[in-house]
mmCIF file of C-alpha atoms in Angstrom:
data_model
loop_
_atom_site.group_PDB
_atom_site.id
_atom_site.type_symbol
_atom_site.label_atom_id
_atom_site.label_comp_id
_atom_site.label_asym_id
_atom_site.label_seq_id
_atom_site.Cartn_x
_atom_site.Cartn_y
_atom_site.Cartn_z
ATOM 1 C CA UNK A 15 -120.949 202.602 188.803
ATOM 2 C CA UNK A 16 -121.684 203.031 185.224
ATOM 3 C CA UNK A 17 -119.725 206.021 183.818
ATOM 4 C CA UNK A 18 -118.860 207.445 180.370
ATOM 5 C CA UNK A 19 -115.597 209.474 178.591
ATOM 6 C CA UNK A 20 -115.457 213.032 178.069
ATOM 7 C CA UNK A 21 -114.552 212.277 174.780
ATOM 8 C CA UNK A 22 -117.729 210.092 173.921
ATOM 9 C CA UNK A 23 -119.861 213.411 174.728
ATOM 10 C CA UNK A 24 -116.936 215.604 172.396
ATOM 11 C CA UNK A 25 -117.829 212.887 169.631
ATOM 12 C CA UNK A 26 -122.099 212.414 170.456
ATOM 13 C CA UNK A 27 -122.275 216.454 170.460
ATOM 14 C CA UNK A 28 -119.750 217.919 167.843
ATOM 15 C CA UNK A 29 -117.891 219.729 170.882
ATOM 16 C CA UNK A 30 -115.057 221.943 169.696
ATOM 17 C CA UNK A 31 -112.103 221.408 172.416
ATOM 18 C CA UNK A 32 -110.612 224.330 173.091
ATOM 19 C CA UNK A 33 -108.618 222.780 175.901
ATOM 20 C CA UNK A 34 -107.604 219.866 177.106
ATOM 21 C CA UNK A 35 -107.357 217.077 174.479
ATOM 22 C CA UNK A 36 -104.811 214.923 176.171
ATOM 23 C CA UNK A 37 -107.913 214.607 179.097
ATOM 24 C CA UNK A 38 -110.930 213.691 177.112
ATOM 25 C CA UNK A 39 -110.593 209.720 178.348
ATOM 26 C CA UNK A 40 -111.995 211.389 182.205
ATOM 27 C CA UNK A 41 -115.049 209.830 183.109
ATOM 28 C CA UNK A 42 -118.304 211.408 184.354
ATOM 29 C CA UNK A 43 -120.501 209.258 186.516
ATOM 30 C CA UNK A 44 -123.294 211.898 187.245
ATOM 31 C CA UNK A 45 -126.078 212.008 184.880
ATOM 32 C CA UNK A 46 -126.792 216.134 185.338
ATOM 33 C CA UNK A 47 -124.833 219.045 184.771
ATOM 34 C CA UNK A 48 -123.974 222.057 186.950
ATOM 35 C CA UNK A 49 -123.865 226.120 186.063
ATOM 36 C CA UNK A 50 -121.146 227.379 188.687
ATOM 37 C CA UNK A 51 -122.802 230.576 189.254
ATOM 38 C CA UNK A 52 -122.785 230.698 192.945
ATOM 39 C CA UNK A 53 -119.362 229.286 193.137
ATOM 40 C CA UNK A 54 -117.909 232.694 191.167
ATOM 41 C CA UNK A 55 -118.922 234.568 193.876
ATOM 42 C CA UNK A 56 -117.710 232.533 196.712
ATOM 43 C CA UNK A 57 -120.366 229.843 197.699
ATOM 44 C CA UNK A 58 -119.294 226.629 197.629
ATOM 45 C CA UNK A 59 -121.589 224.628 200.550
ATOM 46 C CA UNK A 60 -123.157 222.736 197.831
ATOM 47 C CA UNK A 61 -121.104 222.570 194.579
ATOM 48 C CA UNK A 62 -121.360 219.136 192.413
ATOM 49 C CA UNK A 63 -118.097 218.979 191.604
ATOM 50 C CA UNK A 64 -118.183 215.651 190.190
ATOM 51 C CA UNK A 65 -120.890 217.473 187.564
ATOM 52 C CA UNK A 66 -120.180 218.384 184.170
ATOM 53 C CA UNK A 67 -120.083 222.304 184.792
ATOM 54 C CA UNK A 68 -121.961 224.518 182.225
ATOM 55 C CA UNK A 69 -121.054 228.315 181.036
ATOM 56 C CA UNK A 70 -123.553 230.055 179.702
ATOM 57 C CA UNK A 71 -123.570 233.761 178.793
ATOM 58 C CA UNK A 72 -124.697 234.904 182.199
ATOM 59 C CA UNK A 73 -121.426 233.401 183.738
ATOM 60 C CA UNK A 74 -118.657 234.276 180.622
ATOM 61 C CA UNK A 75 -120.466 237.819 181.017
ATOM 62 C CA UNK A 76 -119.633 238.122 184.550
ATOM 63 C CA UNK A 77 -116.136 236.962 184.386
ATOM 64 C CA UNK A 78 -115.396 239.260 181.074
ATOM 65 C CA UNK A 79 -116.291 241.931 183.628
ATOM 66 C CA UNK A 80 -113.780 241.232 186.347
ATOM 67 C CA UNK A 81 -109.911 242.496 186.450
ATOM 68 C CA UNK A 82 -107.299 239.677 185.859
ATOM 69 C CA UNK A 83 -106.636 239.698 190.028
ATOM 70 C CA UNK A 84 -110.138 239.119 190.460
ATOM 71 C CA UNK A 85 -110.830 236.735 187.227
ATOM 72 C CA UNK A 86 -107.902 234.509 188.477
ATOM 73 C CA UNK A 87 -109.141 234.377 191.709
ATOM 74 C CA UNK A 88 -113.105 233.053 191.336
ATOM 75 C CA UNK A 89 -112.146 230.540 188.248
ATOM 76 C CA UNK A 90 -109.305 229.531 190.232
ATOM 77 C CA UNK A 91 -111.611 228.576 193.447
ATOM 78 C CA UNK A 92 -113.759 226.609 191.173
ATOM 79 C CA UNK A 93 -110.584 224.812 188.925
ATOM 80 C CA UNK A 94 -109.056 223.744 192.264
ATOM 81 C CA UNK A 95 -111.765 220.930 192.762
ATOM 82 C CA UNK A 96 -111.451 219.477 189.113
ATOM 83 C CA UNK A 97 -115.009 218.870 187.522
ATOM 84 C CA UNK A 98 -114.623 216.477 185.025
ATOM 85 C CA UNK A 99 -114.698 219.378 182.297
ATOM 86 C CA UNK A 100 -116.194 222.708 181.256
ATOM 87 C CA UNK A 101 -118.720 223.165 178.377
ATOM 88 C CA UNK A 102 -119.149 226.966 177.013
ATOM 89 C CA UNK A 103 -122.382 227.448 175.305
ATOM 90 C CA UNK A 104 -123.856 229.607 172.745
ATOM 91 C CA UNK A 105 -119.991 229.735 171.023
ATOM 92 C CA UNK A 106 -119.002 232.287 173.213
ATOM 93 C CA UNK A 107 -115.525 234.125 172.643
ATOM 94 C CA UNK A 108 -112.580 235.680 174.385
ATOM 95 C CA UNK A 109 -111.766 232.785 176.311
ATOM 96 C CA UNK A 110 -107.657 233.466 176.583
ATOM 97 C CA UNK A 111 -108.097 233.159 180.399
ATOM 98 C CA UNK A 112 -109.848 230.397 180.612
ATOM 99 C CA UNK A 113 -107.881 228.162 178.455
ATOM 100 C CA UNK A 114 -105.201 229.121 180.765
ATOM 101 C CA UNK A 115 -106.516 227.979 184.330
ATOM 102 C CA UNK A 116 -107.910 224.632 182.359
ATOM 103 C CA UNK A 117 -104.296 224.293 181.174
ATOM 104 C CA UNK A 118 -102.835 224.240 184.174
ATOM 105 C CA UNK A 119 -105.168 222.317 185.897
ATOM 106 C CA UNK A 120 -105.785 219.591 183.092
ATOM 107 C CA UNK A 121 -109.120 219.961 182.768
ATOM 108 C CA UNK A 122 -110.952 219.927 179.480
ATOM 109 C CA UNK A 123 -112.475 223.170 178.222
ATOM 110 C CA UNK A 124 -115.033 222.197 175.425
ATOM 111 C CA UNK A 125 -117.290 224.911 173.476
ATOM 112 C CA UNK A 126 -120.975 224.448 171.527
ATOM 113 C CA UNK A 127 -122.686 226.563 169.470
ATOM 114 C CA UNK A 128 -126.313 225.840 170.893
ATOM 115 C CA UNK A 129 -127.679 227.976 173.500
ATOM 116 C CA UNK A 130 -127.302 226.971 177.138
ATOM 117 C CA UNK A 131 -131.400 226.036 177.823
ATOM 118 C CA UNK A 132 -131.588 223.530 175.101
ATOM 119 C CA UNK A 133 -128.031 221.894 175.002
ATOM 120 C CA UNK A 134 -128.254 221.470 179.046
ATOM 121 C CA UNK A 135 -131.585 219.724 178.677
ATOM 122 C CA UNK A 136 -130.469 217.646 175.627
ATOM 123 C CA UNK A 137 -127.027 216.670 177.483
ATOM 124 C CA UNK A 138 -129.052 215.973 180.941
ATOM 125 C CA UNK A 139 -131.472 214.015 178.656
ATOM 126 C CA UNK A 140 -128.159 211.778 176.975
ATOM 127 C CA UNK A 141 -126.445 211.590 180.359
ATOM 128 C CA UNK A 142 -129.198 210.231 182.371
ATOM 129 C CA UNK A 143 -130.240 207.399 179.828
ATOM 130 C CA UNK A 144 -126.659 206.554 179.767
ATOM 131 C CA UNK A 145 -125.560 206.257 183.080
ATOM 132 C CA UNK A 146 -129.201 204.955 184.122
ATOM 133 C CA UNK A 147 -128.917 201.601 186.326
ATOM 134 C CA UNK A 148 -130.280 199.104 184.362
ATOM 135 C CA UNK A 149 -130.805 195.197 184.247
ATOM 136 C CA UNK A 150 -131.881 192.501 181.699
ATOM 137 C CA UNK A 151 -134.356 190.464 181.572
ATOM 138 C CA UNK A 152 -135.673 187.272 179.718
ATOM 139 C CA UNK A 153 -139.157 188.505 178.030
ATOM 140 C CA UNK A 154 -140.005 190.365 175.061
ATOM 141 C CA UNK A 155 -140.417 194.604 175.041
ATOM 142 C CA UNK A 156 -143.387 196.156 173.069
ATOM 143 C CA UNK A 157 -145.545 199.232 172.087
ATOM 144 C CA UNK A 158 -149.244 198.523 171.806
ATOM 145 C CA UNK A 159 -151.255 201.287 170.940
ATOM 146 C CA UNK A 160 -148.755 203.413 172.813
ATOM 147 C CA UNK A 161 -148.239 201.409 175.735
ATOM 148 C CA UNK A 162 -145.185 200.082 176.619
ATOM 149 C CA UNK A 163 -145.148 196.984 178.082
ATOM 150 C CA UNK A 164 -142.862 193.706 179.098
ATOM 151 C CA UNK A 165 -144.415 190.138 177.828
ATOM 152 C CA UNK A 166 -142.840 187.480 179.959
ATOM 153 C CA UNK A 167 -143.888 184.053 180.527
ATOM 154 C CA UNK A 168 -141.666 180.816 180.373
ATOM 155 C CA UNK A 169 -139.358 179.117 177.787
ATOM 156 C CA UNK A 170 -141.673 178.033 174.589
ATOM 157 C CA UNK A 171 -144.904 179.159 175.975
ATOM 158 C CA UNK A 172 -145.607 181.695 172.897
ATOM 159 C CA UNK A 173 -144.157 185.632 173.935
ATOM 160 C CA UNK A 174 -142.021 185.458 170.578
ATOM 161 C CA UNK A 175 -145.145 184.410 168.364
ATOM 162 C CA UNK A 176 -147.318 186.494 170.018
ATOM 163 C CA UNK A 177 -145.079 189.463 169.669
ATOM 164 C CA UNK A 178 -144.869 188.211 165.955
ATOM 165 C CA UNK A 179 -148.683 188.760 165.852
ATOM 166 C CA UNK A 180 -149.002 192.226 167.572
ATOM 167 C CA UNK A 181 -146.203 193.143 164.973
ATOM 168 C CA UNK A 182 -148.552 192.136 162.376
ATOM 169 C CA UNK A 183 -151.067 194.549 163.504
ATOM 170 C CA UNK A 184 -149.574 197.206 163.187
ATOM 171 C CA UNK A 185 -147.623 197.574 166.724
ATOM 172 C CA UNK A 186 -144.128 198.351 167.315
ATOM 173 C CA UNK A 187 -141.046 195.692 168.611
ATOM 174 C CA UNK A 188 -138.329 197.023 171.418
ATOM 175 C CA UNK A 189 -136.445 193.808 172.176
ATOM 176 C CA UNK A 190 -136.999 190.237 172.230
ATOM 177 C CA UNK A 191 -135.385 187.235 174.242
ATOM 178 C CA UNK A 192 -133.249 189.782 176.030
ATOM 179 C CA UNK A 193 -135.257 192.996 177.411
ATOM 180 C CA UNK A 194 -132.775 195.869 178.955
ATOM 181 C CA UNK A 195 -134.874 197.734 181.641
ATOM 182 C CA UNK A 196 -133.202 201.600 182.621
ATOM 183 C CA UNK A 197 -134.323 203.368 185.531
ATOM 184 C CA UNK A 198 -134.751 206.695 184.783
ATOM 185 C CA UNK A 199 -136.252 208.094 187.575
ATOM 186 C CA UNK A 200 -138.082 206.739 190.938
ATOM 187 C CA UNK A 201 -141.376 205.904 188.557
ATOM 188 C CA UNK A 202 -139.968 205.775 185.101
ATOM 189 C CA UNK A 203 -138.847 202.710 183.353
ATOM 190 C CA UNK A 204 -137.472 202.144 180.072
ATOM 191 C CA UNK A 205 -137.241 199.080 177.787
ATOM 192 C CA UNK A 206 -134.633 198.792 174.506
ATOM 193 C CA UNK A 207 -132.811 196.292 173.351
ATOM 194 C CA UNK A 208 -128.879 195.216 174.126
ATOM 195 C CA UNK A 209 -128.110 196.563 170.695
ATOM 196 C CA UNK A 210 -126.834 193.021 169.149
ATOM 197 C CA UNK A 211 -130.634 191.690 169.010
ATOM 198 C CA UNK A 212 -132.179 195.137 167.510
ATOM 199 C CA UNK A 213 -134.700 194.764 165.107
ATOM 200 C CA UNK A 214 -134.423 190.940 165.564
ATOM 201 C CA UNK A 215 -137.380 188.430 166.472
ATOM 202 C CA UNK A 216 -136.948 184.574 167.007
ATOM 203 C CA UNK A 217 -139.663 182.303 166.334
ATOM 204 C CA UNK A 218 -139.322 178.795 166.862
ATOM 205 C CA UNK A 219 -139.275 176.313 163.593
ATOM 206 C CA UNK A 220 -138.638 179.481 161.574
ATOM 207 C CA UNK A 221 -136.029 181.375 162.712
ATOM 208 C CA UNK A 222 -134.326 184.685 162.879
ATOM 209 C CA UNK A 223 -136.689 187.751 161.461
ATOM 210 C CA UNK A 224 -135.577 190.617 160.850
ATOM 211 C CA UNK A 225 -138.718 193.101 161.685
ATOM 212 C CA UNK A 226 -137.737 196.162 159.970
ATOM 213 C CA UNK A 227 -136.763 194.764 157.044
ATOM 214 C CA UNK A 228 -140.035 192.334 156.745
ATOM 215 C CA UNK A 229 -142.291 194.771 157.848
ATOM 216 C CA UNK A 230 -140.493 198.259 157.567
ATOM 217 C CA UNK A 231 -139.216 200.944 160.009
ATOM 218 C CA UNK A 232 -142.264 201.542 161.732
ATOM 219 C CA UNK A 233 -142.506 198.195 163.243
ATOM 220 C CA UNK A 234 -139.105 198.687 165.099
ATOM 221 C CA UNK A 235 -138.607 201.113 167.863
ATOM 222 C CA UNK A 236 -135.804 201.757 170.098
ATOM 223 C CA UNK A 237 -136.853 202.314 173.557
ATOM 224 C CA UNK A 238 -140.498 202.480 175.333
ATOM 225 C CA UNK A 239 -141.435 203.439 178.715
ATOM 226 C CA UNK A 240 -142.769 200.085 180.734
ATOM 227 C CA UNK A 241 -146.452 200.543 181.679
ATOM 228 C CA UNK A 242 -147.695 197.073 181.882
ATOM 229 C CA UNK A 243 -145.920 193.738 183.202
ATOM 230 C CA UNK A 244 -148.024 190.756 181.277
ATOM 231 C CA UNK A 245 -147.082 187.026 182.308
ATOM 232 C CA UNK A 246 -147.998 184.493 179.879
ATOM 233 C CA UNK A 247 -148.813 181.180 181.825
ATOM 234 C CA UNK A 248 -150.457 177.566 181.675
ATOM 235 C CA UNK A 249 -154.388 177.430 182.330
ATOM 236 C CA UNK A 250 -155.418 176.287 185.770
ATOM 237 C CA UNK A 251 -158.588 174.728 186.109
ATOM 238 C CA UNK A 252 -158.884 175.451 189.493
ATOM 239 C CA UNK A 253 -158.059 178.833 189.337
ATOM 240 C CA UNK A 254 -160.962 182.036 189.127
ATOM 241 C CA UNK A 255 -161.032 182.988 185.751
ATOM 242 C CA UNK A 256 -164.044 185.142 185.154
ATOM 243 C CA UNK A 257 -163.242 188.042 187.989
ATOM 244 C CA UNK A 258 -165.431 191.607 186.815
ATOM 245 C CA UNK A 259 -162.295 193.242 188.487
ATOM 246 C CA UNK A 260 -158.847 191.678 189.172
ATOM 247 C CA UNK A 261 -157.191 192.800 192.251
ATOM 248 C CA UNK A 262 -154.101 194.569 191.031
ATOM 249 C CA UNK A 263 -150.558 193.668 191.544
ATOM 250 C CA UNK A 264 -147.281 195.191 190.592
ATOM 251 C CA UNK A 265 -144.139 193.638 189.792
ATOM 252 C CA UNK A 266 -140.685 195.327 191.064
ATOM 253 C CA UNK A 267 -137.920 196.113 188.656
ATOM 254 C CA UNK A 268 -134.879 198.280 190.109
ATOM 255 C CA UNK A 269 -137.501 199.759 192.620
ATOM 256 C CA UNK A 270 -140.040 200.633 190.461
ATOM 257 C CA UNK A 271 -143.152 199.191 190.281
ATOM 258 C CA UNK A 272 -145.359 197.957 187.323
ATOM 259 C CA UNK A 273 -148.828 197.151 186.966
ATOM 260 C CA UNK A 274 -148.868 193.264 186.601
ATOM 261 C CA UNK A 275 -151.839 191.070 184.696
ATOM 262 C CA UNK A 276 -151.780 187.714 184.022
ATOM 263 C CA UNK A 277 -153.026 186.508 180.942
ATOM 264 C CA UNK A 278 -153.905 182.082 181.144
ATOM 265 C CA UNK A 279 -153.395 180.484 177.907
ATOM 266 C CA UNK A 280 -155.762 178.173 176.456
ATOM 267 C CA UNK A 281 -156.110 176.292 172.827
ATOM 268 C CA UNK A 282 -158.057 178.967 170.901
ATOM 269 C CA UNK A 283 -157.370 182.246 173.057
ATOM 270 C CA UNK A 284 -156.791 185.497 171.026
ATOM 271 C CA UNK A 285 -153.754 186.352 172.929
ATOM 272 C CA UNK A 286 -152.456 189.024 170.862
ATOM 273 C CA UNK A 287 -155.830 190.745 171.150
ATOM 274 C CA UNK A 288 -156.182 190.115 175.330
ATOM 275 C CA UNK A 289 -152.672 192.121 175.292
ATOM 276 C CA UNK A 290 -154.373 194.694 173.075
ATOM 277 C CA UNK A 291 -157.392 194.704 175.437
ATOM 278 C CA UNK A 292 -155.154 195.021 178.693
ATOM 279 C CA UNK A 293 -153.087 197.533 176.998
ATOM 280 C CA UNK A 294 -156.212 199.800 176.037
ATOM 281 C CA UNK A 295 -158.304 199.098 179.358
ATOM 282 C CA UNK A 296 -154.812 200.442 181.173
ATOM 283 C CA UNK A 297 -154.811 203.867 179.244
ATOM 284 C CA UNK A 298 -158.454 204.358 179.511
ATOM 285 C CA UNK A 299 -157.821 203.553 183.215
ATOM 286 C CA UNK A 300 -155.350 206.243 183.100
ATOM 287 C CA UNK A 301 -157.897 208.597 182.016
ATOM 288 C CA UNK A 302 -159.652 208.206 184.980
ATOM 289 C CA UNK A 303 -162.432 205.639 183.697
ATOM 290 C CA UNK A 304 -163.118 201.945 184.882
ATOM 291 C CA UNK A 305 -165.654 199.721 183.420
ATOM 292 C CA UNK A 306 -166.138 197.833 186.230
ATOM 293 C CA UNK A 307 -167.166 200.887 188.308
ATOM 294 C CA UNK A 308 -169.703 201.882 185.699
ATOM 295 C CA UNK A 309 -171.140 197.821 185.487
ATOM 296 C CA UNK A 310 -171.704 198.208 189.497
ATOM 297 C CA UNK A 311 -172.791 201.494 188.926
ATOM 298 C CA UNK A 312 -175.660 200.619 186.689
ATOM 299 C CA UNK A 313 -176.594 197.647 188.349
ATOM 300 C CA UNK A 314 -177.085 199.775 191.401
ATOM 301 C CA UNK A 315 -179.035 202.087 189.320
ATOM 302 C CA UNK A 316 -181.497 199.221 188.305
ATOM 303 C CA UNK A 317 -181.879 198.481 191.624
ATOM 304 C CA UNK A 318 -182.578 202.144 192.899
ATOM 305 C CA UNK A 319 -185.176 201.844 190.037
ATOM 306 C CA UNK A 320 -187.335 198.993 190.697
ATOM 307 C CA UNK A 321 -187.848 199.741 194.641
ATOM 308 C CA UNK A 322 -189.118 203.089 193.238
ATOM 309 C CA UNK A 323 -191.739 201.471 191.319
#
């Protein structure tokens, strides 16, 4: 299970500890957070304890309001199970108390200055790409027109140079040779690099490039979401071509499945510009429009028209 230090978050989001500094080398494993609302009042049926637990001004409001008996007795029920820390939002003061309980408990009591709405969604946001599953693969990771996609194909058979062409265009490199795919949710994939090839492209008889210094900063980017799976491979004479409408297959990465096309290489072929067809035929697709539909659909039309006659 992936996991990452308290004191990676302290360091990635300028937390002030206020508690707890011997403890910021805990791990957290869950990639959302948790305000304890409920569990101040006495329900505890479905806490996360092994969340990063949030205080916002509703809940430092609440507890400001209760007598030291009382105060000592809700943080204490919630202390006892040991969340990996506490984060106080909106730099909210007159937190004596609670320095105490995380004191004696060893848990780390951290403080921001942003309010709770947007520093929750911006830590859920950095939690869950970090401690994402993820694999790597041997391809190359672009965005064409938008479109993130995964060009694969075997050793030598031209991903790198095409990628070098699609660059040249004007579209944007994620990773090459080595792709790192994240699963962010059940239908959401992500492509980046493994951080020692960033920016980097390999073309044999040349060499290393380095894109963003060749072409500039817009020709790099760090991650994409994976829309399209395209496979590179040999031509097959025997194989059909010419088909108005492919029958569409997906390809399986970490459960979630991608459109796949195959794209047959031939002396000749624009290649760069069949991914740029693929990739603009998918979003239009998207949109809710399909050209082969309309081709039947007007054919069908002619037809209609000359029994009328």
């Amino acid at each position: 299970m992936k996991t990452i230090s308290i004191e990676k978050l302290v360091q990635e989001f300028s937390l002030e500890v206020l508690e707890g500094k011997d403890y910021l080398n805990r791990k957290i494993s869950q990639p959302r957070t948790h305000r304890p609302g409920l569990e101040f009042i006495g329900y505890f049926d479905y806490f996360p304890m092994e969340q990063i637990q949030i205080l916002g001004k509703k809940e430092i409001t609440y507890l400001h309001k209760l007598t030291d008996e009382e105060r000592r007795y809700h943080i204490g029920n919630v202390v006892k199970y040991h969340p990996p820390c506490f984060i106080v939002t909106a730099g909210q003061e007159g937190l004596t108390y609670l320095k105490q309980y995380c004191k004696e408990e060893r848990i780390p009591l951290l403080r921001t200055n942003e309010k709770s709405s947007e520093f929750i969604d911006n830590l859920n946001n950095y939690l869950k790409n970090k401690l994402a599953p993820e694999i790597a693969i041997h391809g190359v990771c672009l965005n064409v027109y938008g479109v993130g996609i995964l060009l694969r194909g075997k050793s030598g058979i031209g991903k790198s140079e095409t990628a070098h062409t699609l660059i040249g265009r004007g579209h944007r490199l994620v990773a090459d040779d080595i792709v790192v795919l994240k699963k962010i949710s059940s239908k959401t994939l992500l492509g980046t690099h493994n951080r020692t090839n960033k920016e980097f492209l390999a073309l044999r008889s040349i060499g290393l490039l380095n894109i963003a210094k060749i072409y500039g900063r817009k020709a790099f980017q760090e991650e994409t979401r994976i829309a399209l799976d395209i496979e590179l491979c040999r031509w097959e004479d025997n194989e059909l071509n010419n088909q108005l409408e492919p029958e569409l297959t997906y390809k399986d990465y970490l459960g979630v499945k991608i459109p796949h096309i195959e794209i047959q290489l031939q002396p000749g072929r624009d290649v760069a510009g069949l991914v740029e067809a693929a990739c603009t035929n998918w979003y239009l697709f998207q949109q809710g429009y399909n050209a082969a539909e309309e081709f039947f659909e007007r054919i069908q039309n002619e037809l209609k028209d000359q029994e009328n006659e």
